[in-house]
Amino acid sequence: MLRIATLLPDLLGTYGDGGNATVLVARARARGIACEVVEMRRNDAVPTASLYLMGGGEDGPQRLACEVLRASNFGERVRDGAQVFAVCAGLQILGRHFSVEGDDEFEGLGLVDIATRRGTTRSVGDLCAKVDGRLMVGFENHGGVTTLGDGLVAFGDVVRGRGNDGVVDGFRTESLWATYAHGPVLAQNPWLADKILESALGETLEPFTSVADRLYEERCRELSPRSGFEDRRRDPH
Ligand code: GLN
């Protein structure tokens, strides 16, 4: 049984990222894999799971979510080998520190060597990045600019939008996957949902094609240079 836990959807759930859990479950079950989703709310203990999902959130709830997780054994679960897929505020929380309202610096979970400061502009709009040779499409809405520590691998190269800093988006370690893309991003990029499932299960999945895969292919055709799509990176600052 694959157990997926959504962390604090009551705080990190304003951008539809809960849909990522729905997509993962649907694609696992489509292959006959038993799968369940549990939710950790503010006063709950961290449930046991092989995959944790963290969504985006507004500045205040993001700080609170970070406090709750810092006081929990979530870090131990990650160090014990659980996988985490984090979006935006979730991404920032995993790092060393982030600044949200004003210039306040806030201590993160310190599970990865990244730091997020406040940019001079908010980034709102389409986010496209090349991830392992494929296009990841999504939507971003954040004020943070994230810097990766030396040697840390980015999740993808930004083609449109800002991601971390206008050049790369997110980061990837053995157990952590993180991006600035909402959407929910796994509904828009079903191939990515499959990669995460494969990693959490430790096995290769049977091919499966749904309407979401066809819509993804259509979106990519729209975004091809032949159809007039230009690489429009924004100034990160
Ligand atoms: N509060 C964070 C920021 O603005 C994250 C926003 C989000 O999760 N969309 O940078």
Tab-separated table of C-alpha atoms and ligand atoms in Angstrom:
chain	number	residue	atom	x	y	z
A	1	MET	CA	0.000	0.000	0.000
A	2	LEU	CA	1.439	3.380	-1.017
A	3	ARG	CA	0.725	5.954	1.677
A	4	ILE	CA	0.783	9.621	0.681
A	5	ALA	CA	0.437	12.378	3.289
A	6	THR	CA	-0.536	15.965	2.557
A	7	LEU	CA	1.097	18.241	5.111
A	8	LEU	CA	-0.971	21.021	6.628
A	9	PRO	CA	-3.435	21.571	3.768
A	10	ASP	CA	-5.269	23.952	6.134
A	11	LEU	CA	-2.227	26.284	5.951
A	12	LEU	CA	-0.536	25.333	2.702
A	13	GLY	CA	-3.525	24.878	0.461
A	14	THR	CA	-4.550	28.156	-1.094
A	15	TYR	CA	-3.404	27.390	-4.644
A	16	GLY	CA	-5.105	24.087	-5.441
A	17	ASP	CA	-1.973	22.045	-4.705
A	18	GLY	CA	-4.120	19.463	-2.925
A	19	GLY	CA	-4.933	18.313	-6.468
A	20	ASN	CA	-1.422	16.821	-6.632
A	21	ALA	CA	-2.519	14.105	-4.182
A	22	THR	CA	-5.643	13.366	-6.229
A	23	VAL	CA	-3.545	12.934	-9.371
A	24	LEU	CA	-0.996	10.643	-7.718
A	25	VAL	CA	-3.705	8.409	-6.288
A	26	ALA	CA	-5.609	8.243	-9.585
A	27	ARG	CA	-2.469	7.325	-11.547
A	28	ALA	CA	-1.358	4.726	-9.012
A	29	ARG	CA	-4.793	3.086	-8.894
A	30	ALA	CA	-4.998	3.103	-12.701
A	31	ARG	CA	-2.040	0.662	-12.557
A	32	GLY	CA	-3.722	-1.462	-9.898
A	33	ILE	CA	-1.506	-0.108	-7.107
A	34	ALA	CA	-3.236	0.254	-3.753
A	35	CYS	CA	-2.811	3.782	-2.496
A	36	GLU	CA	-4.213	6.009	0.237
A	37	VAL	CA	-3.949	9.668	1.176
A	38	VAL	CA	-3.856	10.923	4.742
A	39	GLU	CA	-3.925	14.549	5.810
A	40	MET	CA	-1.887	16.113	8.585
A	41	ARG	CA	-3.761	19.117	9.989
A	42	ARG	CA	-2.352	21.674	12.408
A	43	ASN	CA	-2.764	19.724	15.648
A	44	ASP	CA	-2.029	16.276	14.228
A	45	ALA	CA	1.158	14.243	14.561
A	46	VAL	CA	3.113	13.641	11.341
A	47	PRO	CA	1.562	10.509	9.820
A	48	THR	CA	3.763	7.692	8.573
A	49	ALA	CA	3.971	7.843	4.781
A	50	SER	CA	6.388	7.123	1.967
A	51	LEU	CA	5.568	10.370	0.172
A	52	TYR	CA	4.785	13.768	1.722
A	53	LEU	CA	3.189	16.609	-0.229
A	54	MET	CA	3.586	20.273	0.671
A	55	GLY	CA	1.690	23.039	-1.110
A	56	GLY	CA	1.967	26.783	-1.474
A	57	GLY	CA	0.667	29.313	0.980
A	58	GLU	CA	0.421	32.948	1.920
A	59	ASP	CA	3.184	34.468	4.040
A	60	GLY	CA	1.508	34.210	7.481
A	61	PRO	CA	0.273	30.606	7.133
A	62	GLN	CA	3.657	29.687	5.632
A	63	ARG	CA	5.450	30.839	8.791
A	64	LEU	CA	2.982	28.990	10.983
A	65	ALA	CA	3.308	25.805	8.919
A	66	CYS	CA	7.072	26.027	9.274
A	67	GLU	CA	6.797	26.378	13.067
A	68	VAL	CA	4.477	23.371	13.290
A	69	LEU	CA	6.783	21.204	11.172
A	70	ARG	CA	9.932	22.365	12.960
A	71	ALA	CA	8.396	21.186	16.245
A	72	SER	CA	7.478	17.806	14.742
A	73	ASN	CA	9.426	14.706	13.695
A	74	PHE	CA	8.966	15.459	9.986
A	75	GLY	CA	12.721	15.999	9.554
A	76	GLU	CA	13.400	12.526	10.959
A	77	ARG	CA	10.916	10.949	8.553
A	78	VAL	CA	12.740	12.591	5.652
A	79	ARG	CA	16.142	11.537	6.963
A	80	ASP	CA	14.719	8.003	7.289
A	81	GLY	CA	14.078	7.958	3.524
A	82	ALA	CA	10.577	9.330	2.866
A	83	GLN	CA	10.139	11.319	-0.352
A	84	VAL	CA	8.791	14.879	-0.375
A	85	PHE	CA	7.214	16.802	-3.230
A	86	ALA	CA	6.992	20.495	-2.310
A	87	VAL	CA	5.560	23.495	-4.125
A	88	CYS	CA	6.445	27.161	-3.573
A	89	ALA	CA	5.936	27.953	0.154
A	90	GLY	CA	6.612	24.252	0.770
A	91	LEU	CA	9.885	24.577	-1.144
A	92	GLN	CA	10.927	27.630	0.851
A	93	ILE	CA	10.116	25.989	4.202
A	94	LEU	CA	12.446	23.049	3.482
A	95	GLY	CA	15.446	25.381	3.275
A	96	ARG	CA	17.703	27.141	5.762
A	97	HIS	CA	15.727	30.382	5.947
A	98	PHE	CA	13.235	32.518	4.054
A	99	SER	CA	11.971	36.044	4.307
A	100	VAL	CA	8.331	36.799	3.790
A	101	GLU	CA	6.651	39.906	5.175
A	102	GLY	CA	9.024	42.844	5.255
A	103	ASP	CA	12.624	41.798	5.479
A	104	ASP	CA	12.141	39.411	8.386
A	105	GLU	CA	14.288	36.343	8.070
A	106	PHE	CA	12.605	33.200	9.267
A	107	GLU	CA	14.314	29.925	10.104
A	108	GLY	CA	13.289	27.023	7.843
A	109	LEU	CA	13.500	23.278	8.439
A	110	GLY	CA	17.101	23.177	7.240
A	111	LEU	CA	16.614	19.942	5.295
A	112	VAL	CA	18.341	21.394	2.250
A	113	ASP	CA	20.891	24.120	1.555
A	114	ILE	CA	18.700	26.825	0.013
A	115	ALA	CA	17.872	30.350	1.138
A	116	THR	CA	14.979	32.552	0.027
A	117	ARG	CA	14.976	36.319	0.216
A	118	ARG	CA	12.277	38.732	-0.836
A	119	GLY	CA	12.596	39.916	-4.452
A	120	THR	CA	11.759	43.473	-5.430
A	121	THR	CA	8.853	42.281	-7.574
A	122	ARG	CA	6.297	39.545	-7.133
A	123	SER	CA	6.298	36.905	-9.824
A	124	VAL	CA	2.805	36.057	-11.044
A	125	GLY	CA	2.092	34.181	-14.260
A	126	ASP	CA	3.070	31.218	-16.386
A	127	LEU	CA	6.079	29.188	-15.334
A	128	CYS	CA	7.664	26.758	-17.814
A	129	ALA	CA	10.861	24.867	-17.123
A	130	LYS	CA	12.826	22.112	-18.855
A	131	VAL	CA	12.971	19.147	-16.475
A	132	ASP	CA	14.957	16.109	-17.649
A	133	GLY	CA	14.445	17.177	-21.271
A	134	ARG	CA	10.674	17.624	-20.899
A	135	LEU	CA	8.670	20.768	-20.519
A	136	MET	CA	7.021	21.334	-17.144
A	137	VAL	CA	4.200	23.839	-17.359
A	138	GLY	CA	2.589	25.586	-14.435
A	139	PHE	CA	1.714	28.835	-12.746
A	140	GLU	CA	3.688	30.808	-10.177
A	141	ASN	CA	2.732	33.448	-7.641
A	142	HIS	CA	5.452	34.332	-5.148
A	143	GLY	CA	7.651	37.114	-3.859
A	144	GLY	CA	10.602	34.934	-2.901
A	145	VAL	CA	13.870	34.593	-4.826
A	146	THR	CA	15.649	31.353	-3.949
A	147	THR	CA	19.389	30.663	-4.065
A	148	LEU	CA	20.668	27.087	-4.156
A	149	GLY	CA	23.714	26.058	-2.155
A	150	ASP	CA	26.819	24.825	-3.971
A	151	GLY	CA	26.343	21.511	-5.714
A	152	LEU	CA	22.571	21.398	-5.241
A	153	VAL	CA	20.779	20.342	-8.431
A	154	ALA	CA	17.909	22.499	-9.708
A	155	PHE	CA	14.582	20.918	-10.576
A	156	GLY	CA	14.590	22.486	-14.036
A	157	ASP	CA	15.856	25.286	-16.279
A	158	VAL	CA	13.424	28.166	-16.572
A	159	VAL	CA	12.036	28.770	-20.055
A	160	ARG	CA	9.360	31.237	-19.017
A	161	GLY	CA	8.695	32.948	-15.698
A	162	ARG	CA	10.985	33.220	-12.660
A	163	GLY	CA	11.110	29.969	-10.694
A	164	ASN	CA	13.945	30.417	-8.175
A	165	ASP	CA	15.725	33.311	-9.828
A	166	GLY	CA	14.765	33.598	-13.525
A	167	VAL	CA	17.337	30.942	-14.494
A	168	VAL	CA	16.450	27.725	-12.687
A	169	ASP	CA	13.411	26.398	-10.860
A	170	GLY	CA	13.283	24.408	-7.614
A	171	PHE	CA	15.718	21.715	-6.579
A	172	ARG	CA	16.062	17.951	-6.531
A	173	THR	CA	17.855	15.693	-4.065
A	174	GLU	CA	17.565	11.959	-3.523
A	175	SER	CA	14.450	12.416	-1.414
A	176	LEU	CA	13.254	15.975	-2.084
A	177	TRP	CA	11.511	17.325	-5.177
A	178	ALA	CA	10.616	20.989	-5.170
A	179	THR	CA	9.273	23.492	-7.693
A	180	TYR	CA	7.597	26.878	-7.740
A	181	ALA	CA	4.894	25.560	-10.090
A	182	HIS	CA	1.255	25.430	-9.011
A	183	GLY	CA	-1.456	24.231	-11.319
A	184	PRO	CA	-1.852	21.801	-9.606
A	185	VAL	CA	1.370	20.973	-11.364
A	186	LEU	CA	0.911	17.184	-11.377
A	187	ALA	CA	-2.480	17.527	-13.092
A	188	GLN	CA	-0.843	19.638	-15.790
A	189	ASN	CA	2.231	17.385	-16.095
A	190	PRO	CA	1.122	13.765	-15.642
A	191	TRP	CA	4.579	12.440	-16.636
A	192	LEU	CA	5.952	14.166	-13.547
A	193	ALA	CA	3.349	12.491	-11.329
A	194	ASP	CA	4.533	9.148	-12.732
A	195	LYS	CA	8.194	9.929	-12.037
A	196	ILE	CA	7.392	10.777	-8.430
A	197	LEU	CA	5.292	7.630	-8.039
A	198	GLU	CA	8.082	5.503	-9.490
A	199	SER	CA	10.538	6.998	-7.074
A	200	ALA	CA	8.233	6.516	-4.057
A	201	LEU	CA	7.418	2.930	-5.073
A	202	GLY	CA	10.901	2.001	-6.266
A	203	GLU	CA	9.479	0.424	-9.411
A	204	THR	CA	8.779	1.265	-13.051
A	205	LEU	CA	5.117	1.903	-13.842
A	206	GLU	CA	3.100	0.491	-16.721
A	207	PRO	CA	2.363	3.124	-19.386
A	208	PHE	CA	-0.976	4.855	-18.889
A	209	THR	CA	-2.589	7.574	-20.975
A	210	SER	CA	-5.503	9.713	-19.832
A	211	VAL	CA	-7.105	12.892	-21.079
A	212	ALA	CA	-4.568	14.767	-18.896
A	213	ASP	CA	-1.679	13.306	-20.947
A	214	ARG	CA	-3.343	14.353	-24.197
A	215	LEU	CA	-3.929	17.873	-22.885
A	216	TYR	CA	-0.287	18.032	-21.795
A	217	GLU	CA	0.858	17.096	-25.327
A	218	GLU	CA	-1.446	19.783	-26.767
A	219	ARG	CA	-0.014	22.375	-24.395
A	220	CYS	CA	3.518	21.455	-25.443
A	221	ARG	CA	2.593	21.820	-29.124
A	222	GLU	CA	1.239	25.305	-28.351
A	223	LEU	CA	4.503	26.126	-26.611
A	224	SER	CA	6.790	24.921	-29.387
A	225	PRO	CA	8.888	27.628	-31.122
A	226	ARG	CA	7.120	26.780	-34.393
A	227	SER	CA	3.845	27.972	-32.926
A	228	GLY	CA	5.404	31.284	-31.965
A	229	PHE	CA	6.351	30.550	-28.341
A	230	GLU	CA	9.286	32.665	-27.294
A	231	ASP	CA	11.641	32.184	-24.425
A	232	ARG	CA	10.694	35.154	-22.230
A	233	ARG	CA	12.672	35.010	-19.024
A	234	ARG	CA	11.932	37.737	-16.580
A	235	ASP	CA	14.408	39.797	-14.693
A	236	PRO	CA	14.674	37.954	-11.377
A	237	HIS	CA	14.914	41.135	-9.333
B	1	GLN	N1	4.642	33.242	0.534
B	1	GLN	C1	5.624	32.823	-0.418
B	1	GLN	C2	6.080	33.913	-1.373
B	1	GLN	O1	5.327	34.809	-1.705
B	1	GLN	C3	5.124	31.607	-1.171
B	1	GLN	C4	3.925	31.874	-2.029
B	1	GLN	C5	3.305	30.629	-2.612
B	1	GLN	O2	3.365	29.552	-2.034
B	1	GLN	N2	2.660	30.752	-3.754
B	1	GLN	O3	7.199	33.872	-1.832
